[in-house]
Coordinates of C-alpha atoms in Angstrom, one line a residue:
M1 CA 6.5 87.5 80.4
E2 CA 3.4 89.8 80.4
R3 CA 4.9 91.9 77.6
L4 CA 5.5 88.8 75.6
L5 CA 1.9 87.6 76.0
T6 CA 0.6 91.2 75.2
L7 CA 2.7 91.4 72.0
L8 CA 1.6 88.0 70.8
A9 CA -2.0 88.8 71.6
T10 CA -2.1 92.1 69.7
R11 CA -0.7 90.8 66.5
R12 CA -2.7 89.2 63.7
P13 CA -4.3 85.8 64.5
P14 CA -1.4 83.4 65.1
P15 CA -1.2 79.8 63.7
A16 CA -2.5 77.0 65.8
W17 CA 0.9 75.9 67.0
R18 CA 1.5 79.5 68.4
V19 CA -1.8 79.4 70.2
L20 CA -0.8 76.0 71.8
L21 CA 2.6 77.3 72.8
L22 CA 1.1 80.4 74.3
W23 CA -1.3 78.3 76.3
L24 CA 1.6 76.1 77.6
L25 CA 3.6 79.2 78.5
W26 CA 0.7 80.7 80.3
L27 CA 0.0 77.5 82.2
G28 CA 3.6 76.9 83.1
F29 CA 4.4 80.4 84.2
G30 CA 1.1 80.7 86.1
V31 CA 2.1 77.7 88.2
A32 CA 5.6 79.0 88.8
H33 CA 4.4 82.5 90.0
A34 CA 1.7 81.1 92.3
A35 CA 4.0 78.7 94.1
M36 CA 5.5 79.5 97.5
P37 CA 9.3 79.5 98.0
L38 CA 10.5 76.1 99.2
N39 CA 13.6 74.3 100.2
G40 CA 14.1 70.5 99.8
A41 CA 16.2 67.7 101.1
W42 CA 16.3 64.0 100.5
R43 CA 18.0 60.7 101.0
Q44 CA 17.4 57.0 100.2
T45 CA 15.4 54.9 102.6
R46 CA 17.5 52.8 105.0
E47 CA 16.5 49.8 107.0
G48 CA 15.0 50.8 110.4
D49 CA 14.0 54.3 109.2
T50 CA 11.1 56.0 110.9
P51 CA 9.6 59.4 110.2
A52 CA 11.0 60.8 113.5
K53 CA 14.5 59.6 112.7
V54 CA 14.4 61.0 109.2
M55 CA 13.3 64.4 110.5
A56 CA 16.1 64.3 113.1
D57 CA 18.6 63.6 110.4
Y58 CA 17.1 66.5 108.4
R59 CA 17.5 69.0 111.3
E60 CA 21.1 67.8 111.6
G61 CA 21.7 68.5 107.9
A62 CA 22.3 64.9 107.0
L63 CA 20.0 65.0 103.9
R64 CA 21.1 66.2 100.5
S65 CA 19.6 69.5 99.5
F66 CA 17.7 70.2 96.2
D67 CA 15.5 72.8 94.7
P68 CA 11.9 71.6 94.8
S69 CA 10.9 74.0 92.0
L70 CA 13.2 72.1 89.5
L71 CA 12.7 68.6 88.4
Q72 CA 14.5 66.1 90.6
R73 CA 15.0 62.4 90.0
F74 CA 14.8 60.1 93.0
P75 CA 16.0 56.5 93.0
H76 CA 13.2 54.1 92.2
D77 CA 14.9 50.9 93.4
G78 CA 15.8 49.7 96.8
E79 CA 13.5 50.9 99.6
G80 CA 12.6 54.2 98.0
S81 CA 13.5 57.7 99.1
W82 CA 12.6 60.2 101.9
V83 CA 11.9 63.8 100.9
V84 CA 11.5 66.8 103.1
I85 CA 9.7 69.9 101.7
A86 CA 10.3 73.0 103.9
P87 CA 8.2 76.2 103.1
Q88 CA 10.2 79.5 103.3
P89 CA 8.9 82.9 104.4
P90 CA 6.7 84.7 103.8
W91 CA 4.4 82.0 105.1
D92 CA 0.7 81.8 104.3
N93 CA -1.6 80.0 106.7
T94 CA -4.6 79.9 104.4
E95 CA -5.8 76.7 102.8
R96 CA -3.0 75.3 100.7
V97 CA -2.2 72.3 98.6
L98 CA 1.1 70.4 98.1
T99 CA 1.4 69.2 94.5
I100 CA 3.8 66.8 92.8
Y101 CA 4.2 67.3 89.1
P102 CA 4.3 65.3 86.9
P103 CA 2.4 62.6 88.7
T104 CA 4.7 59.7 89.4
L105 CA 3.5 56.1 89.0
A106 CA 5.1 55.3 92.3
T107 CA 3.1 55.8 95.5
V108 CA 4.0 58.8 97.6
T109 CA 3.3 58.7 101.4
V110 CA 2.9 62.0 103.2
F111 CA 3.6 62.1 107.0
A112 CA 2.1 65.0 108.9
E113 CA 0.7 65.4 112.5
D114 CA 1.4 61.8 113.5
A115 CA -0.6 60.6 110.6
S116 CA 0.2 59.4 107.0
Q117 CA -1.7 59.4 103.7
A118 CA -0.7 57.6 100.5
L119 CA -0.9 59.5 97.2
A120 CA -1.2 57.4 94.1
L121 CA -2.7 57.9 90.6
D122 CA -4.8 54.8 90.9
D123 CA -6.1 55.5 94.4
F124 CA -9.8 56.0 94.2
S125 CA -10.5 56.0 97.9
A126 CA -9.3 59.5 98.6
T127 CA -11.7 62.3 98.3
F128 CA -9.2 64.9 97.2
H129 CA -7.4 64.4 93.8
G130 CA -5.2 66.4 91.6
H131 CA -5.6 66.4 87.8
G132 CA -2.3 66.0 85.9
R133 CA -0.4 65.9 89.3
L134 CA -0.5 64.4 92.7
A135 CA -2.1 66.7 95.3
W136 CA -2.4 66.7 99.1
Q137 CA -4.5 69.2 101.0
V138 CA -2.4 70.6 103.9
P139 CA -4.4 70.4 107.1
A140 CA -5.6 73.7 108.4
S141 CA -4.1 73.0 111.8
M142 CA -0.6 72.6 110.3
A143 CA 1.5 75.7 110.6
A144 CA 2.7 77.1 107.2
S145 CA 6.3 77.0 108.4
M146 CA 6.2 73.2 109.3
P147 CA 8.3 71.0 107.0
I148 CA 6.4 68.2 105.2
L149 CA 7.9 64.7 105.1
L150 CA 7.2 62.4 102.2
R151 CA 8.3 58.9 101.2
I152 CA 8.5 57.9 97.6
E153 CA 7.9 54.2 97.5
P154 CA 10.0 51.9 95.2
S155 CA 8.5 51.3 91.8
A156 CA 9.0 48.4 89.3
G157 CA 9.2 50.9 86.4
L158 CA 11.1 54.1 85.7
V159 CA 10.2 57.0 87.9
A160 CA 10.2 60.3 86.1
P161 CA 11.7 63.4 87.8
V162 CA 9.3 65.5 89.7
R163 CA 9.0 69.0 91.2
F164 CA 7.0 70.1 94.3
D165 CA 4.8 73.2 94.9
I166 CA 2.8 74.5 97.8
E167 CA 0.2 76.9 96.7
P168 CA -3.0 78.5 98.0
M169 CA -6.1 76.5 97.4
R170 CA -7.6 79.3 95.2
D171 CA -4.6 79.3 92.9
Y172 CA -4.5 75.5 92.9
M173 CA -8.1 75.2 91.8
Q174 CA -7.5 77.8 89.0
Q175 CA -4.5 75.9 87.7
D176 CA -6.3 72.6 88.1
A177 CA -9.2 73.9 86.0
Q178 CA -6.8 75.2 83.3
W179 CA -5.0 71.9 83.1
L180 CA -8.3 70.0 82.8
A181 CA -9.5 72.2 80.0
F182 CA -6.1 71.9 78.2
A183 CA -5.8 68.1 78.6
S184 CA -9.5 67.5 77.7
A185 CA -9.1 69.5 74.5
C186 CA -6.0 67.6 73.5
F187 CA -7.5 64.1 74.2
A188 CA -10.7 65.1 72.5
V189 CA -8.8 66.1 69.4
M190 CA -6.9 62.8 69.3
L191 CA -10.0 60.7 69.9
A192 CA -11.9 62.7 67.3
M193 CA -9.2 61.9 64.7
V194 CA -9.3 58.2 65.8
L195 CA -13.1 58.0 65.3
M196 CA -12.8 59.7 61.9
A197 CA -10.1 57.3 60.8
I198 CA -12.1 54.3 61.9
C199 CA -15.1 55.5 59.9
F200 CA -13.0 56.1 56.8
A201 CA -11.3 52.7 57.2
G202 CA -14.7 51.1 57.0
M203 CA -16.1 53.2 54.2
L204 CA -13.0 53.1 52.0
R205 CA -11.8 49.7 53.1
D206 CA -8.3 51.0 53.5
V207 CA -6.3 49.5 56.3
T208 CA -4.0 52.6 56.4
Y209 CA -6.7 54.4 58.4
A210 CA -7.0 51.5 60.8
W211 CA -3.2 51.6 61.5
Y212 CA -3.4 55.3 62.1
A213 CA -6.3 54.9 64.5
G214 CA -4.4 52.2 66.4
Y215 CA -1.3 54.4 66.7
I216 CA -3.1 57.5 67.9
L217 CA -5.3 55.5 70.3
C218 CA -2.2 53.9 71.9
Y219 CA -0.4 57.2 72.2
C220 CA -3.6 58.7 73.8
L221 CA -3.6 55.8 76.3
I222 CA 0.1 56.4 77.1
Q223 CA -0.4 60.0 77.8
G224 CA -3.6 59.3 79.7
I225 CA -1.6 57.0 82.0
Q226 CA 1.4 59.2 82.4
T227 CA -0.7 62.3 83.2
G228 CA -3.2 60.3 85.3
F229 CA -6.1 61.5 83.1
V230 CA -7.5 58.0 82.8
F231 CA -7.6 57.7 86.6
H232 CA -8.8 61.3 87.4
P233 CA -11.1 62.6 86.0
M234 CA -11.9 59.5 83.9
E235 CA -12.2 57.2 86.9
W236 CA -11.0 54.1 85.1
A237 CA -10.8 52.0 88.2
W238 CA -10.2 48.8 86.2
L239 CA -6.7 50.1 85.4
S240 CA -5.8 50.2 89.1
G241 CA -2.6 48.3 89.6
M242 CA -2.1 47.8 85.9
A243 CA -0.6 51.2 84.9
V244 CA 2.9 49.9 84.4
L245 CA 1.8 46.9 82.3
A246 CA -0.8 48.8 80.3
G247 CA 1.7 51.7 79.7
S248 CA 4.4 49.3 78.4
A249 CA 2.0 47.5 76.2
A250 CA 0.6 50.7 74.8
V251 CA 4.2 52.0 74.1
A252 CA 5.1 48.8 72.2
L253 CA 1.8 48.7 70.3
S254 CA 2.1 52.4 69.3
V255 CA 5.4 51.8 67.7
A256 CA 4.0 48.7 65.9
F257 CA 1.0 50.6 64.6
A258 CA 3.2 53.6 63.7
S259 CA 5.4 51.3 61.6
L260 CA 2.5 49.6 59.8
F261 CA 0.9 53.0 59.2
M262 CA 4.1 54.6 58.0
M263 CA 4.8 51.9 55.4
R264 CA 1.5 52.4 53.7
F265 CA 1.1 56.1 54.3
C266 CA 4.5 57.0 53.0
E267 CA 4.3 54.4 50.2
L268 CA 7.6 52.7 51.1
Q269 CA 7.0 50.0 48.6
R270 CA 7.4 52.7 45.9
Y271 CA 9.9 55.1 47.4
A272 CA 12.0 53.1 49.8
P273 CA 11.4 49.3 49.2
L274 CA 14.6 48.2 50.9
L275 CA 13.4 49.7 54.2
R276 CA 10.1 47.8 54.3
V277 CA 11.7 44.6 55.6
P278 CA 13.3 46.2 58.8
I279 CA 10.2 48.2 59.5
T280 CA 8.0 45.2 59.2
A281 CA 10.4 43.3 61.5
L282 CA 10.2 46.2 64.0
A283 CA 6.4 46.0 64.0
V284 CA 6.4 42.2 64.5
G285 CA 9.1 42.5 67.3
M286 CA 7.0 45.1 69.2
I287 CA 4.0 42.9 69.1
Q288 CA 6.1 40.0 70.4
L289 CA 7.3 42.2 73.3
V290 CA 3.7 42.9 74.2
L291 CA 3.0 39.2 74.3
M292 CA 6.1 38.5 76.4
R293 CA 5.3 41.4 78.8
S294 CA 1.8 40.1 79.3
S295 CA 2.8 36.4 79.7
Q296 CA 3.4 36.7 83.5
V297 CA 6.4 34.5 83.0
P298 CA 9.2 36.2 85.0
L299 CA 12.0 35.4 82.5
L300 CA 9.9 36.6 79.5
V301 CA 8.8 39.7 81.4
H302 CA 12.4 40.5 82.3
V303 CA 13.7 40.1 78.8
A304 CA 10.8 42.3 77.4
Q305 CA 11.7 45.1 79.9
I306 CA 15.3 44.9 78.8
L307 CA 14.6 45.0 75.1
L308 CA 11.8 47.6 75.1
N309 CA 13.9 50.8 75.4
P310 CA 16.6 49.8 72.9
L311 CA 14.0 48.8 70.4
L312 CA 12.2 52.1 70.9
M313 CA 15.3 54.1 70.1
I314 CA 16.2 51.9 67.1
G315 CA 12.6 52.1 65.9
A316 CA 12.4 55.8 66.2
V317 CA 15.6 56.3 64.2
L318 CA 14.5 53.8 61.6
L319 CA 11.1 55.4 61.0
L320 CA 12.7 58.8 60.8
I321 CA 15.3 57.6 58.2
A322 CA 12.6 55.9 56.2
A323 CA 10.4 59.0 56.1
I324 CA 13.3 61.2 55.1
V325 CA 14.3 58.8 52.3
A326 CA 10.7 58.6 51.0
A327 CA 10.3 62.4 51.2
A328 CA 13.5 63.0 49.3
R329 CA 12.4 60.6 46.6
G330 CA 9.1 62.4 46.1
S331 CA 6.6 61.0 48.6
R332 CA 4.2 63.9 49.5
Q333 CA 2.8 62.0 52.5
A334 CA 6.2 61.5 53.9
W335 CA 6.4 65.3 54.5
F336 CA 3.2 65.1 56.5
F337 CA 4.6 62.2 58.6
L338 CA 7.8 64.1 59.3
A339 CA 5.9 67.3 60.2
G340 CA 3.9 65.4 62.8
W341 CA 6.6 62.8 63.9
I342 CA 9.7 65.0 64.4
P343 CA 8.2 67.4 67.1
L344 CA 6.9 64.4 69.1
L345 CA 10.3 62.6 68.6
L346 CA 12.1 65.6 70.0
L347 CA 9.8 65.8 73.0
T348 CA 10.2 62.1 73.7
A349 CA 14.0 62.5 73.5
M350 CA 14.0 65.4 75.9
S351 CA 11.7 63.6 78.3
S352 CA 14.1 60.6 78.2
A353 CA 17.0 62.9 79.0
Q354 CA 15.0 64.2 82.0
V355 CA 14.7 60.7 83.4
S356 CA 18.6 60.7 83.5
G357 CA 18.6 64.0 85.3
A358 CA 19.1 66.4 82.4
L359 CA 17.0 69.5 81.6
P360 CA 15.5 70.1 85.1
Q361 CA 14.2 73.5 84.1
L362 CA 11.9 72.1 81.4
D363 CA 9.0 71.1 83.6
W364 CA 6.5 71.7 80.8
L365 CA 7.6 68.7 78.7
N366 CA 5.0 66.4 80.1
D367 CA 2.1 68.7 79.1
A368 CA 3.9 69.5 75.8
S369 CA 3.8 65.7 75.0
V370 CA 0.0 65.7 75.3
A371 CA -0.2 68.8 73.0
G372 CA 2.3 67.2 70.7
G373 CA 0.1 64.1 70.3
A374 CA -2.9 66.3 69.4
F375 CA -0.8 68.2 66.9
E376 CA 0.5 65.0 65.3
A377 CA -3.0 63.6 65.1
V378 CA -4.2 66.7 63.2
V379 CA -1.2 66.8 60.9
L380 CA -1.5 63.1 60.0
S381 CA -5.2 63.5 59.5
L382 CA -4.5 66.3 57.1
G383 CA -2.0 64.0 55.4
L384 CA -4.6 61.3 55.1
A385 CA -7.1 63.7 53.7
D386 CA -4.6 64.9 51.2
R387 CA -3.9 61.2 50.3
A388 CA -7.6 60.5 49.9
L389 CA -7.9 63.5 47.5
R390 CA -5.0 62.4 45.5
L391 CA -6.4 58.9 45.2
R392 CA -9.7 60.3 44.1
Q393 CA -8.0 62.5 41.5
D394 CA -6.0 59.5 40.2
R395 CA -9.2 57.5 40.1
D396 CA -11.0 60.2 38.2
V397 CA -8.1 60.4 35.7
V398 CA -8.2 56.6 35.2
R399 CA -12.0 56.8 34.8
V400 CA -11.6 59.4 32.1
L401 CA -9.0 57.4 30.3
A402 CA -11.2 54.3 30.6
D403 CA -14.3 56.1 29.3
H404 CA -12.8 58.0 26.4
D405 CA -11.4 56.9 23.1
A406 CA -7.7 57.3 23.1
L407 CA -7.5 58.7 19.6
T408 CA -10.5 61.1 19.3
D409 CA -11.1 61.7 23.0
A410 CA -14.8 61.0 22.4
L411 CA -16.7 58.6 24.7
N412 CA -15.8 55.0 23.7
R413 CA -18.5 52.5 22.9
R414 CA -18.8 51.0 26.4
A415 CA -19.0 54.3 28.2
W416 CA -21.4 55.8 25.6
T417 CA -23.7 52.8 25.9
E418 CA -23.8 53.0 29.7
R419 CA -24.7 56.6 29.7
A420 CA -27.2 56.2 27.0
N421 CA -28.9 53.4 28.9
A422 CA -29.0 55.6 32.0
L423 CA -30.6 58.4 30.0
L424 CA -33.2 56.2 28.4
A425 CA -34.0 54.6 31.7
S426 CA -35.3 57.9 33.2
D427 CA -39.0 58.1 33.5
T428 CA -39.4 61.7 32.4
P429 CA -41.3 61.7 29.0
R430 CA -39.4 63.8 26.5
P431 CA -38.3 63.4 22.8
I432 CA -34.9 61.8 22.3
A433 CA -33.1 61.5 19.0
L434 CA -30.2 59.3 18.0
L435 CA -27.7 60.1 15.2
F436 CA -25.6 57.4 13.7
L437 CA -22.7 58.9 11.7
D438 CA -20.5 57.0 9.2
L439 CA -17.6 58.6 7.2
D440 CA -17.8 58.2 3.4
H441 CA -15.0 56.6 1.5
F442 CA -12.8 56.3 4.7
K443 CA -11.3 53.0 3.5
L444 CA -10.2 54.7 0.3
L445 CA -8.5 57.5 2.3
N446 CA -6.6 54.9 4.4
D447 CA -5.6 52.9 1.3
H448 CA -4.3 56.0 -0.6
Q449 CA -2.8 58.1 2.2
G450 CA -2.1 55.7 5.0
H451 CA -3.5 55.0 8.4
N452 CA -1.7 58.0 10.0
T453 CA -3.6 60.3 7.7
G454 CA -6.8 58.4 8.5
D455 CA -6.2 58.9 12.2
R456 CA -5.7 62.6 11.8
A457 CA -8.9 62.8 9.8
L458 CA -10.8 61.0 12.6
V459 CA -9.4 63.4 15.2
A460 CA -10.4 66.4 13.0
V461 CA -13.9 65.1 12.4
A462 CA -14.5 64.2 16.0
K463 CA -13.4 67.7 17.1
A464 CA -15.7 69.3 14.6
L465 CA -18.7 67.2 15.5
S466 CA -18.2 67.8 19.2
A467 CA -18.0 71.6 18.7
E468 CA -21.3 71.5 16.8
L469 CA -23.2 69.6 19.5
R470 CA -24.5 70.8 22.9
P471 CA -22.5 70.0 26.1
G472 CA -25.3 67.8 27.3
D473 CA -25.5 65.7 24.1
L474 CA -23.9 62.2 24.4
F475 CA -21.3 62.0 21.6
G476 CA -19.1 58.9 21.2
R477 CA -17.0 56.8 18.8
Y478 CA -19.0 53.6 18.1
G479 CA -16.2 51.9 16.1
G480 CA -13.8 52.6 13.2
E481 CA -15.2 55.5 11.3
E482 CA -18.6 55.4 13.0
F483 CA -19.8 57.9 15.6
V484 CA -23.1 58.2 17.5
A485 CA -24.8 61.2 19.2
L486 CA -27.8 61.0 21.5
L487 CA -29.7 64.3 21.6
D488 CA -31.9 64.7 24.7
N489 CA -35.1 66.7 24.5
T490 CA -34.9 67.0 20.7
R491 CA -37.9 66.8 18.4
P492 CA -37.5 65.1 14.9
E493 CA -37.3 68.3 13.0
Q494 CA -34.6 69.6 15.4
A495 CA -32.7 66.4 15.1
M496 CA -32.8 66.6 11.2
H497 CA -31.5 70.2 11.5
V498 CA -28.7 69.3 13.8
A499 CA -27.7 66.3 11.6
T500 CA -27.7 68.4 8.4
R501 CA -25.5 71.0 10.2
L502 CA -23.1 68.2 11.2
C503 CA -23.0 66.8 7.6
R504 CA -22.1 70.2 6.2
R505 CA -19.5 70.9 8.9
V506 CA -17.6 67.7 8.0
H507 CA -17.8 68.5 4.3
R508 CA -16.3 72.0 5.0
L509 CA -13.2 70.4 6.5
E510 CA -12.2 69.6 3.0
I511 CA -10.1 66.6 3.9
P512 CA -9.0 65.0 0.6
V513 CA -9.8 61.4 0.1
S514 CA -7.6 60.8 -2.9
A515 CA -5.9 63.2 -5.4
E516 CA -7.1 61.1 -8.4
A517 CA -10.7 61.0 -7.5
M518 CA -10.9 64.6 -6.5
M519 CA -13.1 63.8 -3.5
V520 CA -13.2 65.3 0.0
L521 CA -14.2 63.4 3.1
S522 CA -17.9 63.5 3.9
I523 CA -20.3 61.8 6.3
S524 CA -23.7 60.0 6.0
I525 CA -26.1 60.3 9.0
G526 CA -29.1 58.3 10.0
V527 CA -31.6 59.7 12.5
A528 CA -34.0 57.6 14.7
I529 CA -36.4 58.9 17.3
H530 CA -36.8 57.2 20.6
Q531 CA -40.1 55.2 21.1
H532 CA -41.5 54.1 24.5
D533 CA -40.3 50.5 24.1
D534 CA -36.9 51.3 22.8
D535 CA -33.6 50.3 24.3
V536 CA -30.2 51.5 23.2
E537 CA -29.6 48.5 20.9
S538 CA -32.9 48.9 19.1
L539 CA -32.5 52.7 18.7
V540 CA -29.0 52.3 17.3
D541 CA -30.2 49.6 15.0
R542 CA -32.9 51.9 13.5
A543 CA -30.5 54.8 13.2
D544 CA -28.0 52.5 11.5
Q545 CA -30.6 51.5 8.9
A546 CA -31.4 55.1 8.3
M547 CA -27.7 55.8 7.8
Y548 CA -27.6 52.9 5.3
D549 CA -30.4 54.6 3.3
A550 CA -28.3 57.8 3.2
K551 CA -25.4 55.8 1.8
L552 CA -27.7 54.3 -0.9
K553 CA -29.0 57.7 -1.8
G554 CA -25.5 59.0 -2.7
R555 CA -23.8 59.7 0.7
N556 CA -23.1 63.1 2.3
R557 CA -26.7 63.4 3.4
V558 CA -29.1 62.8 6.3
C559 CA -32.0 60.3 6.4
M560 CA -34.7 59.8 9.0
Y561 CA -35.7 56.3 9.8
R562 CA -39.1 55.4 8.3
Q563 CA -40.8 52.2 9.3
A564 CA -42.7 51.7 6.0
A565 CA -39.5 52.3 3.9
A566 CA -37.6 49.9 6.0
E567 CA -40.1 47.1 5.5
A568 CA -40.3 47.7 1.7
R569 CA -36.6 47.1 1.3
G570 CA -37.1 43.4 2.0
A571 CA -34.6 40.7 2.3
N572 CA -32.4 41.7 -0.7
A573 CA -31.8 45.1 0.8
A574 CA -31.0 43.5 4.1
S575 CA -28.4 41.1 2.6
T576 CA -26.9 44.0 0.7
R577 CA -26.7 46.0 4.0
R578 CA -25.0 43.1 5.8
L579 CA -22.4 43.0 3.0
H580 CA -21.8 46.7 3.4
I581 CA -21.5 46.3 7.1
V582 CA -18.8 43.6 6.6
E583 CA -17.0 46.0 4.3
R584 CA -17.1 48.7 6.9
R585 CA -15.8 46.4 9.6
E586 CA -12.9 45.4 7.4
S587 CA -12.1 49.1 6.9
D588 CA -11.9 49.4 10.7
Q589 CA -9.1 46.9 10.8

């Protein structure tokens, strides 16, 4: 064992699961090496039994022998069971502790020196407690060779198999501290994942995180009860006498939450829609079992106890099948679910087999289940993070599609207007110029060469214009053959220079308008400079007027908006402009 630990320690840093396994191996083997050699014997309790009579039967060999170092299942019904633990040489008369692992939910009474002491997880009166196991400090006056008599009281629930150890106080305290550190770390991981999920559920308004938090929290409570962590060191005295009820309710609720979480997390509606109905029924059925178990009506409680284990087995298989189907059909999150669910499912199946008397050597399964819960919480949290990133990426893709023109990939009118408003709303005083661009004779191109040719021309023009502008300039398609560009921190002479360059760039594309007219596609550009009282609408309107002046002056040119020239045109020019605008709108259609 030491060679194995040395080999693993000298290699490159292992993954987290190897560290966890190494810790469990170290913990388990440490307990095994520190324990004293023991013999054991037991029989069921009979009417009229007394401690003296049981010890007499033991000396006569009337009790059945067993190995205390292996897990042994004792009947939990009837009157309970008597157990005798006999230390074997070499004996150690120093301070020593009798431990029972894993801690049983049934009460265990220890008889020694004409006195008795009850050991129970929910006993808060005793001053000496074990963590993760029941512990009894052997009196110093008791000889190390003396057998110890115990009585395991009957229990209403299933009693897990247990093993017994007697170890020196020093070794016991060391193992106790190790277990406390191990269990605290595992529960801390699970609770941290729960708190994270609750925060994200509120921020993102996604119930998937809430179902995940409920599932992990219930599993954390299950393990806290089974290991006794909620009693010692947590000192939850309010759970005293309620461990069986709380544990059963937590088991049923954990399956219900797991079902609801799995449906949304693995996207069953998309990948396995037929399995949504039985899984929903499973979740509802588990919630009903909790209500029946808590009703205090004897018949309902009895029925709930009968149905719980079969439904657990059916539910585990159903969730496993649904996850496999979803993963096979392309659900990325289903692989995360399987990675976290399968190890825990295997541990649960092995623990259930131990209750029936199988696998007595695997005494580490109880602690492995705690570690498995922490492992699953981390894996599913990674899956939720991956899901959130995918949703964000999908949202970004949708936003890009919503903000950009499908043909030219320039900003559409709505997105361009929103961003232009945001830019103009900034308080920093700086020159801003707006270019309003309109293709010349575009309707003629559509009429002579068809709309497909017109679409290709728009794409080519938009690509050429974007290449000439700076990355920070807002460029968009305003409608039809009209484009707009908002140039930040640009003075009037710079704006005219840019507009002229754009005008020449489009003309150099040499896109023929019609073979008969011997014309190539060109563009007319109007420039307007932002004033302190401008909004986007007024700025666009002035640039549009300047573009109209460029059209009147022969097209394929740039005009700056001039207030005096605009007023001189008068009403006739305005009506002519409106007619031209109508013609342009018709060409868009």
